[in-house]
Amino acid sequence: ALTSMDQTLSPELVRGVNSKEVVSRIKRDGSSQCIGNIMWSLSKGRHACRLADEVDDAQSADKFIKGASPQNVAMALWSLATMKNNNDLPYDPNHNNTPIHHWKTRSKFGHAFVERVGEKDVVEEYVQDCLPRDVSMLVWALGVLKSSSSLLMLESIAAEVERFTVSPDCNPQFYSNIVQGYAKIGAFDGRVFRAVADQADRILKEGTLQDITNTVWAFAVAGKVEENERRVR
């Protein structure tokens, strides 16, 4: 609630949530919603998140996914991607917000979650039930985390993309996130880019400068790769 209201989390609260005892209890007894909310809150505030490191394994990811809603899944992946994108490691026991070492040595961070999310049973259920907001967060996160395990999920979302892009719940930031995700991972699906291009008027009229810039960047990357592929053929 504090994070949603853009209130600063106190150092005492951050330390408490990151304590070994609390993290162990959350990992053992916490629901998927509980885990996802904590990861989202700490990453959004650019705080250290010991829990993210503790659940970054196949067994924990499987347990999380089994109890998670599409929103829980999107928030967890978004949190992991935000930590990586900000070049912040999850937790340093000595300096709460100081990286332990550079992200280049942690290129697989978050991949346990991505690999589980990319499995067929999760993909089918997720795409059927998710909302535009969930798709936007998830696709952006998959682009940042860059794992080939996400390709089935991206393919399935592309097949349903018009259902999301024409929804009144979709906004320019969602469009921007979606094409950025595909561009970052190199999955240039024409269905996705055409569906977002059809919303150009709305993006230009209602979007922020950042939304517009990021959307144009994604289209530029996609166009460059398509041009290079034509030259090769």
Coordinates of N, CA and C in Angstrom, one line a residue:
A1 N 0.8 -1.2 0.0 CA 0.0 0.0 0.0 C 0.9 1.3 0.0
L2 N 1.9 1.3 0.8 CA 2.8 2.4 0.8 C 3.5 2.7 -0.5
T3 N 3.9 1.6 -1.2 CA 4.5 1.8 -2.5 C 3.5 2.3 -3.5
S4 N 2.3 1.7 -3.5 CA 1.3 2.2 -4.4 C 1.0 3.7 -4.3
M5 N 1.1 4.2 -3.1 CA 0.9 5.6 -2.8 C 2.2 6.4 -3.0
D6 N 3.2 5.8 -3.5 CA 4.5 6.5 -3.7 C 5.1 7.0 -2.4
Q7 N 4.8 6.3 -1.3 CA 5.4 6.7 -0.1 C 6.8 6.0 0.1
T8 N 7.7 6.7 0.7 CA 9.0 6.1 0.9 C 9.0 5.0 2.0
L9 N 9.5 3.9 1.7 CA 9.6 2.8 2.8 C 10.8 3.1 3.7
S10 N 10.5 3.0 5.0 CA 11.5 3.4 6.0 C 12.7 2.3 5.9
P11 N 13.9 2.8 6.3 CA 15.0 1.8 6.3 C 14.8 0.6 7.2
E12 N 14.1 0.9 8.4 CA 13.8 -0.1 9.3 C 12.8 -1.2 8.7
L13 N 11.9 -0.7 7.9 CA 10.9 -1.7 7.3 C 11.6 -2.5 6.3
V14 N 12.5 -1.9 5.5 CA 13.2 -2.6 4.4 C 14.1 -3.6 5.0
R15 N 14.8 -3.2 6.1 CA 15.7 -4.2 6.8 C 14.9 -5.3 7.4
G16 N 13.8 -5.0 7.9 CA 12.9 -6.1 8.5 C 12.5 -7.1 7.5
V17 N 12.0 -6.6 6.4 CA 11.5 -7.5 5.3 C 12.6 -8.3 4.7
N18 N 13.9 -7.7 4.8 CA 15.0 -8.4 4.2 C 15.7 -9.3 5.2
S19 N 15.3 -9.4 6.5 CA 15.9 -10.2 7.5 C 15.8 -11.6 7.1
K20 N 16.8 -12.4 7.5 CA 16.8 -13.8 7.2 C 15.6 -14.6 7.7
E21 N 15.2 -14.2 8.9 CA 14.1 -14.9 9.6 C 12.8 -14.6 8.8
V22 N 12.6 -13.3 8.4 CA 11.3 -13.0 7.7 C 11.3 -13.6 6.3
V23 N 12.4 -13.5 5.6 CA 12.5 -14.1 4.3 C 12.2 -15.6 4.3
S24 N 12.8 -16.3 5.3 CA 12.6 -17.7 5.4 C 11.1 -18.0 5.6
R25 N 10.5 -17.2 6.5 CA 9.1 -17.5 6.8 C 8.2 -17.2 5.5
I26 N 8.5 -16.1 4.8 CA 7.7 -15.8 3.6 C 7.9 -16.9 2.6
K27 N 9.1 -17.3 2.4 CA 9.4 -18.4 1.4 C 8.7 -19.6 1.7
R28 N 8.6 -20.0 3.0 CA 7.9 -21.2 3.4 C 6.4 -21.1 3.4
D29 N 5.9 -20.0 4.0 CA 4.4 -19.9 4.2 C 3.7 -18.9 3.3
G30 N 4.4 -18.0 2.7 CA 3.8 -17.0 1.9 C 3.1 -17.4 0.7
S31 N 1.9 -16.8 0.4 CA 1.2 -17.1 -0.9 C 2.0 -16.5 -2.0
S32 N 1.6 -16.9 -3.2 CA 2.2 -16.3 -4.4 C 1.9 -14.8 -4.5
Q33 N 0.7 -14.4 -4.1 CA 0.4 -13.0 -4.0 C 1.3 -12.2 -3.1
C34 N 1.5 -12.8 -1.9 CA 2.4 -12.2 -0.9 C 3.8 -12.0 -1.4
I35 N 4.4 -13.1 -2.0 CA 5.7 -13.0 -2.5 C 5.8 -12.0 -3.7
G36 N 4.8 -12.0 -4.6 CA 4.9 -11.1 -5.7 C 4.8 -9.7 -5.3
N37 N 3.9 -9.4 -4.3 CA 3.7 -8.0 -3.8 C 5.0 -7.5 -3.1
I38 N 5.6 -8.3 -2.3 CA 6.9 -7.9 -1.7 C 8.0 -7.6 -2.7
M39 N 8.1 -8.5 -3.6 CA 9.2 -8.3 -4.7 C 8.9 -7.0 -5.5
W40 N 7.6 -6.8 -5.8 CA 7.2 -5.6 -6.6 C 7.5 -4.3 -5.8
S41 N 7.0 -4.3 -4.5 CA 7.2 -3.1 -3.7 C 8.6 -2.7 -3.5
L42 N 9.5 -3.7 -3.2 CA 10.9 -3.4 -3.0 C 11.6 -3.0 -4.3
S43 N 11.3 -3.7 -5.4 CA 12.0 -3.3 -6.7 C 11.5 -2.0 -7.2
K44 N 10.2 -1.7 -7.0 CA 9.7 -0.4 -7.5 C 10.4 0.8 -6.7
G45 N 10.7 0.5 -5.5 CA 11.4 1.6 -4.7 C 12.9 1.5 -4.8
R46 N 13.4 0.6 -5.6 CA 14.8 0.4 -5.8 C 15.5 0.0 -4.5
H47 N 14.8 -0.8 -3.7 CA 15.4 -1.3 -2.5 C 15.9 -2.7 -2.8
A48 N 16.8 -3.1 -1.9 CA 17.3 -4.5 -2.0 C 16.2 -5.5 -1.7
C49 N 16.3 -6.7 -2.3 CA 15.2 -7.7 -2.1 C 15.8 -9.1 -1.9
R50 N 16.1 -9.4 -0.7 CA 16.7 -10.7 -0.4 C 15.8 -11.9 -0.9
L51 N 14.5 -11.6 -0.8 CA 13.5 -12.7 -1.2 C 13.7 -13.1 -2.7
A52 N 14.0 -12.1 -3.5 CA 14.2 -12.4 -4.9 C 15.3 -13.4 -5.2
D53 N 16.4 -13.3 -4.4 CA 17.4 -14.3 -4.5 C 17.0 -15.6 -4.0
E54 N 16.3 -15.6 -2.9 CA 15.9 -16.9 -2.2 C 14.9 -17.7 -3.0
V55 N 14.1 -17.1 -3.9 CA 13.1 -17.8 -4.6 C 13.6 -18.1 -6.1
D56 N 14.8 -17.7 -6.4 CA 15.3 -17.8 -7.8 C 15.9 -19.2 -8.0
D57 N 15.0 -20.2 -7.9 CA 15.4 -21.6 -8.2 C 14.2 -22.3 -8.7
A58 N 14.4 -23.5 -9.4 CA 13.3 -24.2 -10.1 C 12.2 -24.6 -9.1
Q59 N 12.5 -25.1 -7.9 CA 11.5 -25.6 -7.0 C 10.6 -24.4 -6.5
S60 N 11.2 -23.3 -6.1 CA 10.5 -22.1 -5.7 C 9.6 -21.5 -6.8
A61 N 10.2 -21.5 -8.0 CA 9.4 -20.9 -9.1 C 8.2 -21.8 -9.4
D62 N 8.3 -23.1 -9.3 CA 7.2 -24.0 -9.6 C 6.1 -23.8 -8.5
K63 N 6.5 -23.7 -7.3 CA 5.6 -23.5 -6.2 C 4.8 -22.2 -6.4
F64 N 5.6 -21.1 -6.8 CA 5.0 -19.8 -7.0 C 4.0 -19.8 -8.1
I65 N 4.3 -20.4 -9.2 CA 3.5 -20.4 -10.4 C 2.2 -21.2 -10.1
K66 N 2.3 -22.3 -9.4 CA 1.1 -23.1 -9.1 C 0.0 -22.3 -8.3
G67 N 0.4 -21.4 -7.5 CA -0.6 -20.6 -6.7 C -0.8 -19.2 -7.2
A68 N -0.3 -18.9 -8.4 CA -0.3 -17.5 -8.9 C -1.4 -17.2 -9.9
S69 N -1.9 -16.0 -9.8 CA -2.8 -15.4 -10.8 C -1.9 -14.8 -11.9
P70 N -2.5 -14.5 -13.1 CA -1.7 -13.9 -14.1 C -1.0 -12.6 -13.6
Q71 N -1.7 -11.8 -12.8 CA -1.2 -10.6 -12.3 C 0.0 -10.9 -11.3
N72 N -0.1 -11.9 -10.5 CA 1.1 -12.3 -9.6 C 2.3 -12.6 -10.5
V73 N 2.1 -13.4 -11.5 CA 3.2 -13.8 -12.4 C 3.8 -12.6 -13.1
A74 N 3.0 -11.7 -13.6 CA 3.5 -10.5 -14.2 C 4.3 -9.6 -13.3
M75 N 3.8 -9.5 -12.0 CA 4.4 -8.6 -11.1 C 5.8 -9.2 -10.6
A76 N 5.8 -10.5 -10.5 CA 7.1 -11.2 -10.1 C 8.2 -11.0 -11.2
L77 N 7.8 -11.3 -12.4 CA 8.7 -11.2 -13.5 C 9.2 -9.7 -13.7
W78 N 8.2 -8.8 -13.6 CA 8.5 -7.4 -13.7 C 9.5 -7.0 -12.6
S79 N 9.3 -7.5 -11.4 CA 10.2 -7.1 -10.3 C 11.6 -7.6 -10.6
L80 N 11.8 -8.9 -11.0 CA 13.1 -9.4 -11.4 C 13.8 -8.6 -12.5
A81 N 13.0 -8.3 -13.5 CA 13.5 -7.5 -14.6 C 13.9 -6.1 -14.2
T82 N 13.1 -5.5 -13.3 CA 13.4 -4.1 -12.8 C 14.8 -4.1 -12.1
M83 N 15.0 -5.1 -11.2 CA 16.2 -5.2 -10.5 C 17.4 -5.4 -11.5
K84 N 17.2 -6.2 -12.5 CA 18.3 -6.4 -13.5 C 18.5 -5.1 -14.3
N85 N 17.4 -4.5 -14.7 CA 17.5 -3.3 -15.6 C 18.1 -2.1 -14.8
N86 N 17.9 -2.1 -13.5 CA 18.5 -1.0 -12.7 C 19.9 -1.3 -12.3
N87 N 20.4 -2.5 -12.7 CA 21.8 -2.9 -12.4 C 21.9 -3.0 -10.9
D88 N 20.8 -3.4 -10.2 CA 20.9 -3.6 -8.8 C 20.8 -5.1 -8.5
L89 N 21.7 -5.6 -7.6 CA 21.6 -7.0 -7.2 C 20.5 -7.1 -6.1
P90 N 19.9 -8.2 -5.9 CA 18.8 -8.4 -5.0 C 19.2 -8.0 -3.5
Y91 N 20.3 -8.4 -3.1 CA 20.6 -8.1 -1.6 C 22.1 -8.2 -1.3
D92 N 22.5 -7.2 -0.5 CA 23.8 -7.2 0.0 C 23.7 -7.1 1.5
P93 N 24.1 -8.1 2.3 CA 23.9 -8.1 3.7 C 24.6 -7.0 4.5
N94 N 25.6 -6.4 3.8 CA 26.4 -5.4 4.5 C 25.9 -4.0 4.1
H95 N 25.5 -3.8 2.8 CA 25.1 -2.5 2.3 C 23.8 -2.7 1.6
N96 N 22.7 -2.3 2.2 CA 21.4 -2.6 1.8 C 21.1 -2.4 0.3
N97 N 21.6 -1.4 -0.2 CA 21.3 -1.1 -1.6 C 22.5 -1.1 -2.5
T98 N 23.6 -1.7 -2.1 CA 24.8 -1.7 -2.9 C 25.0 -3.0 -3.6
P99 N 25.3 -3.0 -4.9 CA 25.5 -4.3 -5.6 C 26.7 -5.1 -5.0
I100 N 26.5 -6.4 -5.0 CA 27.6 -7.3 -4.5 C 28.7 -7.4 -5.6
H101 N 28.2 -7.6 -6.8 CA 29.1 -7.6 -8.0 C 28.3 -7.3 -9.2
H102 N 28.9 -7.1 -10.3 CA 28.2 -6.6 -11.5 C 27.2 -7.6 -12.1
W103 N 26.2 -7.0 -12.7 CA 25.2 -7.9 -13.3 C 25.7 -8.9 -14.4
K104 N 26.8 -8.6 -15.0 CA 27.3 -9.4 -16.1 C 27.6 -10.8 -15.5
T105 N 27.9 -10.9 -14.2 CA 28.2 -12.2 -13.6 C 26.9 -12.9 -13.2
R106 N 25.7 -12.2 -13.4 CA 24.4 -12.8 -12.9 C 23.5 -12.8 -14.1
S107 N 24.0 -13.1 -15.3 CA 23.1 -13.0 -16.5 C 21.9 -14.0 -16.5
K108 N 22.0 -15.0 -15.6 CA 20.9 -16.0 -15.5 C 19.9 -15.6 -14.4
F109 N 20.1 -14.5 -13.8 CA 19.2 -14.1 -12.7 C 17.7 -14.1 -13.2
G110 N 16.8 -14.7 -12.5 CA 15.4 -14.7 -12.9 C 15.0 -15.8 -13.9
H111 N 16.0 -16.5 -14.4 CA 15.7 -17.5 -15.5 C 14.9 -18.7 -15.0
A112 N 15.0 -19.0 -13.7 CA 14.2 -20.1 -13.1 C 12.7 -19.8 -13.3
F113 N 12.3 -18.5 -13.0 CA 11.0 -18.1 -13.2 C 10.6 -18.1 -14.7
V114 N 11.5 -17.6 -15.5 CA 11.2 -17.5 -17.0 C 11.0 -18.9 -17.6
E115 N 11.8 -19.8 -17.2 CA 11.8 -21.1 -17.7 C 10.4 -21.8 -17.3
R116 N 10.0 -21.6 -16.1 CA 8.7 -22.1 -15.7 C 7.5 -21.4 -16.4
V117 N 7.6 -20.2 -16.5 CA 6.6 -19.4 -17.2 C 6.5 -19.8 -18.7
G118 N 7.6 -20.2 -19.3 CA 7.6 -20.6 -20.7 C 7.1 -22.0 -21.0
E119 N 6.8 -22.8 -20.0 CA 6.3 -24.1 -20.2 C 4.9 -24.1 -20.7
K120 N 4.5 -25.1 -21.5 CA 3.2 -25.1 -22.2 C 2.0 -25.0 -21.3
D121 N 2.0 -25.7 -20.2 CA 0.8 -25.6 -19.3 C 0.6 -24.2 -18.7
V122 N 1.7 -23.5 -18.4 CA 1.6 -22.2 -17.9 C 1.1 -21.2 -19.0
V123 N 1.7 -21.4 -20.2 CA 1.5 -20.5 -21.3 C 0.0 -20.5 -21.6
E124 N -0.6 -21.7 -21.8 CA -2.0 -21.8 -22.2 C -2.9 -21.2 -21.2
E125 N -2.7 -21.4 -19.9 CA -3.5 -20.9 -18.9 C -3.4 -19.4 -18.8
Y126 N -2.1 -18.9 -18.9 CA -1.9 -17.5 -18.7 C -2.5 -16.6 -19.8
V127 N -2.3 -17.0 -21.0 CA -2.8 -16.2 -22.2 C -4.3 -16.2 -22.2
Q128 N -4.9 -17.3 -21.7 CA -6.4 -17.3 -21.7 C -7.0 -16.4 -20.6
D129 N -6.3 -16.2 -19.5 CA -6.9 -15.4 -18.4 C -6.3 -14.0 -18.2
C130 N -5.2 -13.7 -18.8 CA -4.5 -12.4 -18.5 C -5.2 -11.2 -19.1
L131 N -4.9 -10.1 -18.4 CA -5.4 -8.8 -18.9 C -4.3 -8.0 -19.6
P132 N -4.7 -6.9 -20.3 CA -3.7 -6.1 -21.0 C -2.5 -5.7 -20.1
R133 N -2.8 -5.3 -18.9 CA -1.8 -4.8 -17.9 C -0.8 -5.9 -17.7
D134 N -1.4 -7.1 -17.5 CA -0.5 -8.3 -17.2 C 0.4 -8.6 -18.4
V135 N -0.1 -8.6 -19.6 CA 0.6 -8.8 -20.8 C 1.8 -7.8 -20.9
S136 N 1.4 -6.6 -20.7 CA 2.4 -5.5 -20.8 C 3.6 -5.7 -19.9
M137 N 3.3 -5.9 -18.6 CA 4.4 -6.1 -17.6 C 5.2 -7.4 -18.0
L138 N 4.5 -8.4 -18.3 CA 5.2 -9.7 -18.6 C 6.1 -9.6 -19.8
V139 N 5.6 -9.1 -20.9 CA 6.4 -9.0 -22.1 C 7.6 -8.1 -21.9
W140 N 7.4 -7.0 -21.3 CA 8.6 -6.1 -21.0 C 9.6 -6.8 -20.2
A141 N 9.2 -7.5 -19.2 CA 10.1 -8.3 -18.3 C 10.8 -9.4 -19.1
L142 N 10.1 -10.1 -19.9 CA 10.8 -11.2 -20.7 C 11.9 -10.6 -21.6
G143 N 11.6 -9.4 -22.1 CA 12.6 -8.7 -23.0 C 13.8 -8.3 -22.2
V144 N 13.7 -7.9 -21.0 CA 14.8 -7.5 -20.2 C 15.6 -8.7 -19.7
L145 N 14.9 -9.8 -19.3 CA 15.6 -11.0 -18.8 C 16.2 -11.8 -19.9
K146 N 15.7 -11.7 -21.1 CA 16.3 -12.3 -22.3 C 16.7 -13.8 -22.1
S147 N 15.6 -14.6 -22.2 CA 15.8 -16.1 -22.1 C 15.0 -16.7 -23.3
S148 N 15.6 -17.6 -24.0 CA 15.0 -18.3 -25.1 C 13.8 -19.1 -24.6
S149 N 13.7 -19.4 -23.3 CA 12.6 -20.1 -22.7 C 11.3 -19.4 -22.8
S150 N 11.3 -18.1 -23.1 CA 10.1 -17.3 -23.2 C 9.5 -17.3 -24.5
L151 N 10.1 -17.9 -25.5 CA 9.6 -17.8 -26.9 C 8.2 -18.3 -27.1
L152 N 7.9 -19.5 -26.4 CA 6.5 -20.0 -26.6 C 5.5 -19.0 -26.0
M153 N 5.8 -18.4 -24.9 CA 4.9 -17.4 -24.3 C 4.7 -16.3 -25.3
L154 N 5.8 -15.8 -25.8 CA 5.7 -14.6 -26.8 C 4.9 -15.0 -28.0
E155 N 5.1 -16.2 -28.5 CA 4.4 -16.7 -29.7 C 2.9 -16.7 -29.4
S156 N 2.5 -17.2 -28.2 CA 1.1 -17.4 -27.8 C 0.4 -16.0 -27.6
I157 N 1.2 -15.1 -27.1 CA 0.7 -13.7 -26.9 C 0.5 -13.0 -28.3
A158 N 1.4 -13.3 -29.2 CA 1.3 -12.7 -30.5 C 0.1 -13.2 -31.2
A159 N -0.3 -14.4 -31.0 CA -1.5 -15.0 -31.7 C -2.8 -14.4 -31.2
E160 N -2.7 -13.8 -30.0 CA -3.9 -13.2 -29.3 C -3.8 -11.7 -29.2
V161 N -2.8 -11.1 -29.8 CA -2.4 -9.7 -29.5 C -3.5 -8.7 -29.7
E162 N -4.3 -8.9 -30.8 CA -5.3 -7.9 -31.1 C -6.4 -7.9 -30.0
R163 N -6.6 -9.0 -29.3 CA -7.5 -9.0 -28.1 C -7.1 -8.0 -27.1
F164 N -5.8 -7.9 -26.9 CA -5.2 -7.0 -25.9 C -5.1 -5.5 -26.4
T165 N -4.7 -5.3 -27.6 CA -4.4 -4.0 -28.1 C -5.7 -3.2 -28.3
V166 N -6.8 -3.8 -28.6 CA -8.0 -3.1 -28.9 C -8.8 -2.9 -27.6
S167 N -8.4 -3.4 -26.5 CA -9.1 -3.3 -25.2 C -9.0 -1.9 -24.7
P168 N -10.1 -1.4 -24.2 CA -10.1 0.0 -23.6 C -9.2 0.1 -22.4
D169 N -8.8 -1.1 -21.9 CA -7.9 -1.1 -20.7 C -6.5 -0.9 -21.1
C170 N -6.2 -1.0 -22.4 CA -4.8 -0.8 -22.9 C -4.5 0.7 -23.0
N171 N -3.3 1.1 -22.7 CA -3.0 2.5 -22.8 C -1.6 2.6 -23.5
P172 N -1.1 3.8 -23.8 CA 0.1 3.9 -24.6 C 1.3 3.3 -23.9
Q173 N 1.4 3.3 -22.6 CA 2.5 2.7 -21.9 C 2.5 1.2 -22.1
F174 N 1.3 0.6 -22.1 CA 1.2 -0.9 -22.4 C 1.7 -1.2 -23.8
Y175 N 1.2 -0.4 -24.8 CA 1.7 -0.6 -26.1 C 3.2 -0.5 -26.2
S176 N 3.8 0.5 -25.6 CA 5.2 0.7 -25.6 C 5.9 -0.5 -25.0
N177 N 5.4 -1.0 -23.8 CA 6.1 -2.1 -23.1 C 6.1 -3.4 -24.0
I178 N 5.0 -3.6 -24.7 CA 4.8 -4.8 -25.5 C 5.8 -4.8 -26.6
V179 N 5.9 -3.8 -27.4 CA 6.9 -3.8 -28.5 C 8.3 -3.7 -28.0
Q180 N 8.5 -3.0 -26.9 CA 9.9 -3.0 -26.4 C 10.3 -4.5 -26.0
G181 N 9.4 -5.2 -25.4 CA 9.8 -6.6 -25.0 C 10.2 -7.4 -26.2
Y182 N 9.4 -7.4 -27.2 CA 9.7 -8.2 -28.4 C 11.0 -7.7 -29.0
A183 N 11.2 -6.4 -29.1 CA 12.4 -5.9 -29.7 C 13.6 -6.2 -28.9
K184 N 13.6 -6.2 -27.6 CA 14.7 -6.5 -26.8 C 15.2 -7.9 -26.9
I185 N 14.2 -8.8 -27.0 CA 14.6 -10.2 -27.1 C 14.8 -10.7 -28.5
G186 N 14.5 -9.8 -29.5 CA 14.7 -10.1 -30.9 C 13.6 -11.0 -31.5
A187 N 12.4 -11.0 -30.9 CA 11.3 -11.7 -31.5 C 10.4 -10.8 -32.2
F188 N 10.7 -10.6 -33.5 CA 10.0 -9.5 -34.3 C 8.8 -10.1 -35.0
D189 N 7.7 -10.2 -34.3 CA 6.5 -10.8 -34.8 C 5.7 -9.7 -35.4
G190 N 5.4 -9.9 -36.7 CA 4.7 -8.8 -37.4 C 3.3 -8.6 -36.9
R191 N 2.6 -9.6 -36.3 CA 1.3 -9.5 -35.8 C 1.3 -8.5 -34.6
V192 N 2.3 -8.5 -33.8 CA 2.4 -7.6 -32.7 C 2.7 -6.2 -33.1
F193 N 3.6 -6.0 -34.0 CA 4.0 -4.6 -34.4 C 2.8 -4.0 -35.3
R194 N 2.1 -4.8 -36.1 CA 1.0 -4.2 -36.8 C -0.1 -3.8 -35.9
A195 N -0.4 -4.7 -34.9 CA -1.5 -4.4 -34.0 C -1.2 -3.1 -33.2
V196 N 0.0 -2.9 -32.8 CA 0.4 -1.6 -32.1 C 0.4 -0.5 -33.0
A197 N 0.9 -0.7 -34.3 CA 0.9 0.4 -35.3 C -0.5 0.9 -35.5
D198 N -1.5 0.0 -35.4 CA -2.9 0.4 -35.7 C -3.4 1.4 -34.6
Q199 N -2.7 1.5 -33.5 CA -3.0 2.3 -32.4 C -2.2 3.6 -32.3
A200 N -1.5 3.9 -33.5 CA -0.6 5.1 -33.5 C -1.2 6.4 -33.1
D201 N -2.4 6.7 -33.5 CA -3.1 7.9 -33.2 C -3.2 8.0 -31.7
R202 N -3.7 7.0 -31.1 CA -3.9 7.0 -29.6 C -2.6 7.1 -28.9
I203 N -1.5 6.5 -29.3 CA -0.2 6.6 -28.7 C 0.3 8.0 -28.8
L204 N 0.2 8.6 -29.9 CA 0.7 10.0 -30.1 C -0.1 11.0 -29.4
K205 N -1.4 10.8 -29.3 CA -2.3 11.8 -28.6 C -2.3 11.7 -27.1
E206 N -2.2 10.4 -26.6 CA -2.4 10.2 -25.2 C -1.1 9.8 -24.5
G207 N 0.0 9.4 -25.2 CA 1.2 8.9 -24.6 C 2.1 10.0 -24.1
T208 N 2.9 9.6 -23.1 CA 4.0 10.5 -22.7 C 5.1 10.5 -23.7
L209 N 6.0 11.5 -23.6 CA 7.2 11.5 -24.5 C 8.0 10.2 -24.4
Q210 N 8.1 9.6 -23.2 CA 8.8 8.4 -23.0 C 8.1 7.2 -23.7
D211 N 6.7 7.2 -23.6 CA 6.0 6.1 -24.3 C 6.2 6.2 -25.8
I212 N 6.2 7.4 -26.3 CA 6.4 7.6 -27.8 C 7.8 7.2 -28.2
T213 N 8.8 7.7 -27.4 CA 10.2 7.4 -27.8 C 10.5 5.9 -27.7
N214 N 10.0 5.3 -26.7 CA 10.3 3.8 -26.5 C 9.6 3.0 -27.6
T215 N 8.4 3.5 -28.0 CA 7.7 2.7 -29.1 C 8.4 2.9 -30.4
V216 N 8.8 4.1 -30.7 CA 9.5 4.4 -31.9 C 10.8 3.6 -32.0
W217 N 11.5 3.6 -30.8 CA 12.8 2.8 -30.7 C 12.5 1.3 -31.1
A218 N 11.5 0.7 -30.5 CA 11.2 -0.7 -30.8 C 10.9 -0.9 -32.2
F219 N 10.2 0.0 -32.9 CA 9.9 -0.2 -34.3 C 11.1 0.0 -35.1
A220 N 12.0 0.9 -34.7 CA 13.3 1.1 -35.4 C 14.1 -0.2 -35.4
V221 N 14.2 -0.8 -34.2 CA 15.0 -2.0 -34.1 C 14.4 -3.1 -34.9
A222 N 13.1 -3.3 -34.9 CA 12.4 -4.3 -35.7 C 12.7 -4.1 -37.2
G223 N 12.6 -2.8 -37.6 CA 12.8 -2.5 -39.0 C 14.2 -2.8 -39.5
K224 N 15.1 -2.5 -38.6 CA 16.6 -2.7 -39.0 C 16.8 -4.2 -39.1
V225 N 16.3 -5.0 -38.2 CA 16.5 -6.4 -38.3 C 15.9 -7.0 -39.6
E226 N 14.6 -6.5 -39.8 CA 13.9 -7.0 -41.0 C 14.7 -6.7 -42.3
E227 N 15.2 -5.5 -42.3 CA 16.0 -5.0 -43.5 C 17.2 -5.9 -43.7
N228 N 17.9 -6.2 -42.6 CA 19.1 -7.1 -42.7 C 18.7 -8.5 -43.1
E229 N 17.6 -9.0 -42.7 CA 17.2 -10.3 -43.1 C 16.8 -10.4 -44.6
R230 N 16.3 -9.3 -45.1 CA 16.0 -9.2 -46.5 C 17.2 -9.2 -47.3
R231 N 18.3 -8.6 -46.9 CA 19.6 -8.5 -47.6 C 20.2 -9.9 -47.6
V232 N 20.1 -10.6 -46.5 CA 20.6 -12.0 -46.5 C 19.9 -12.9 -47.4
R233 N 18.6 -12.8 -47.5 CA 17.9 -13.6 -48.5 C 18.2 -13.2 -49.9

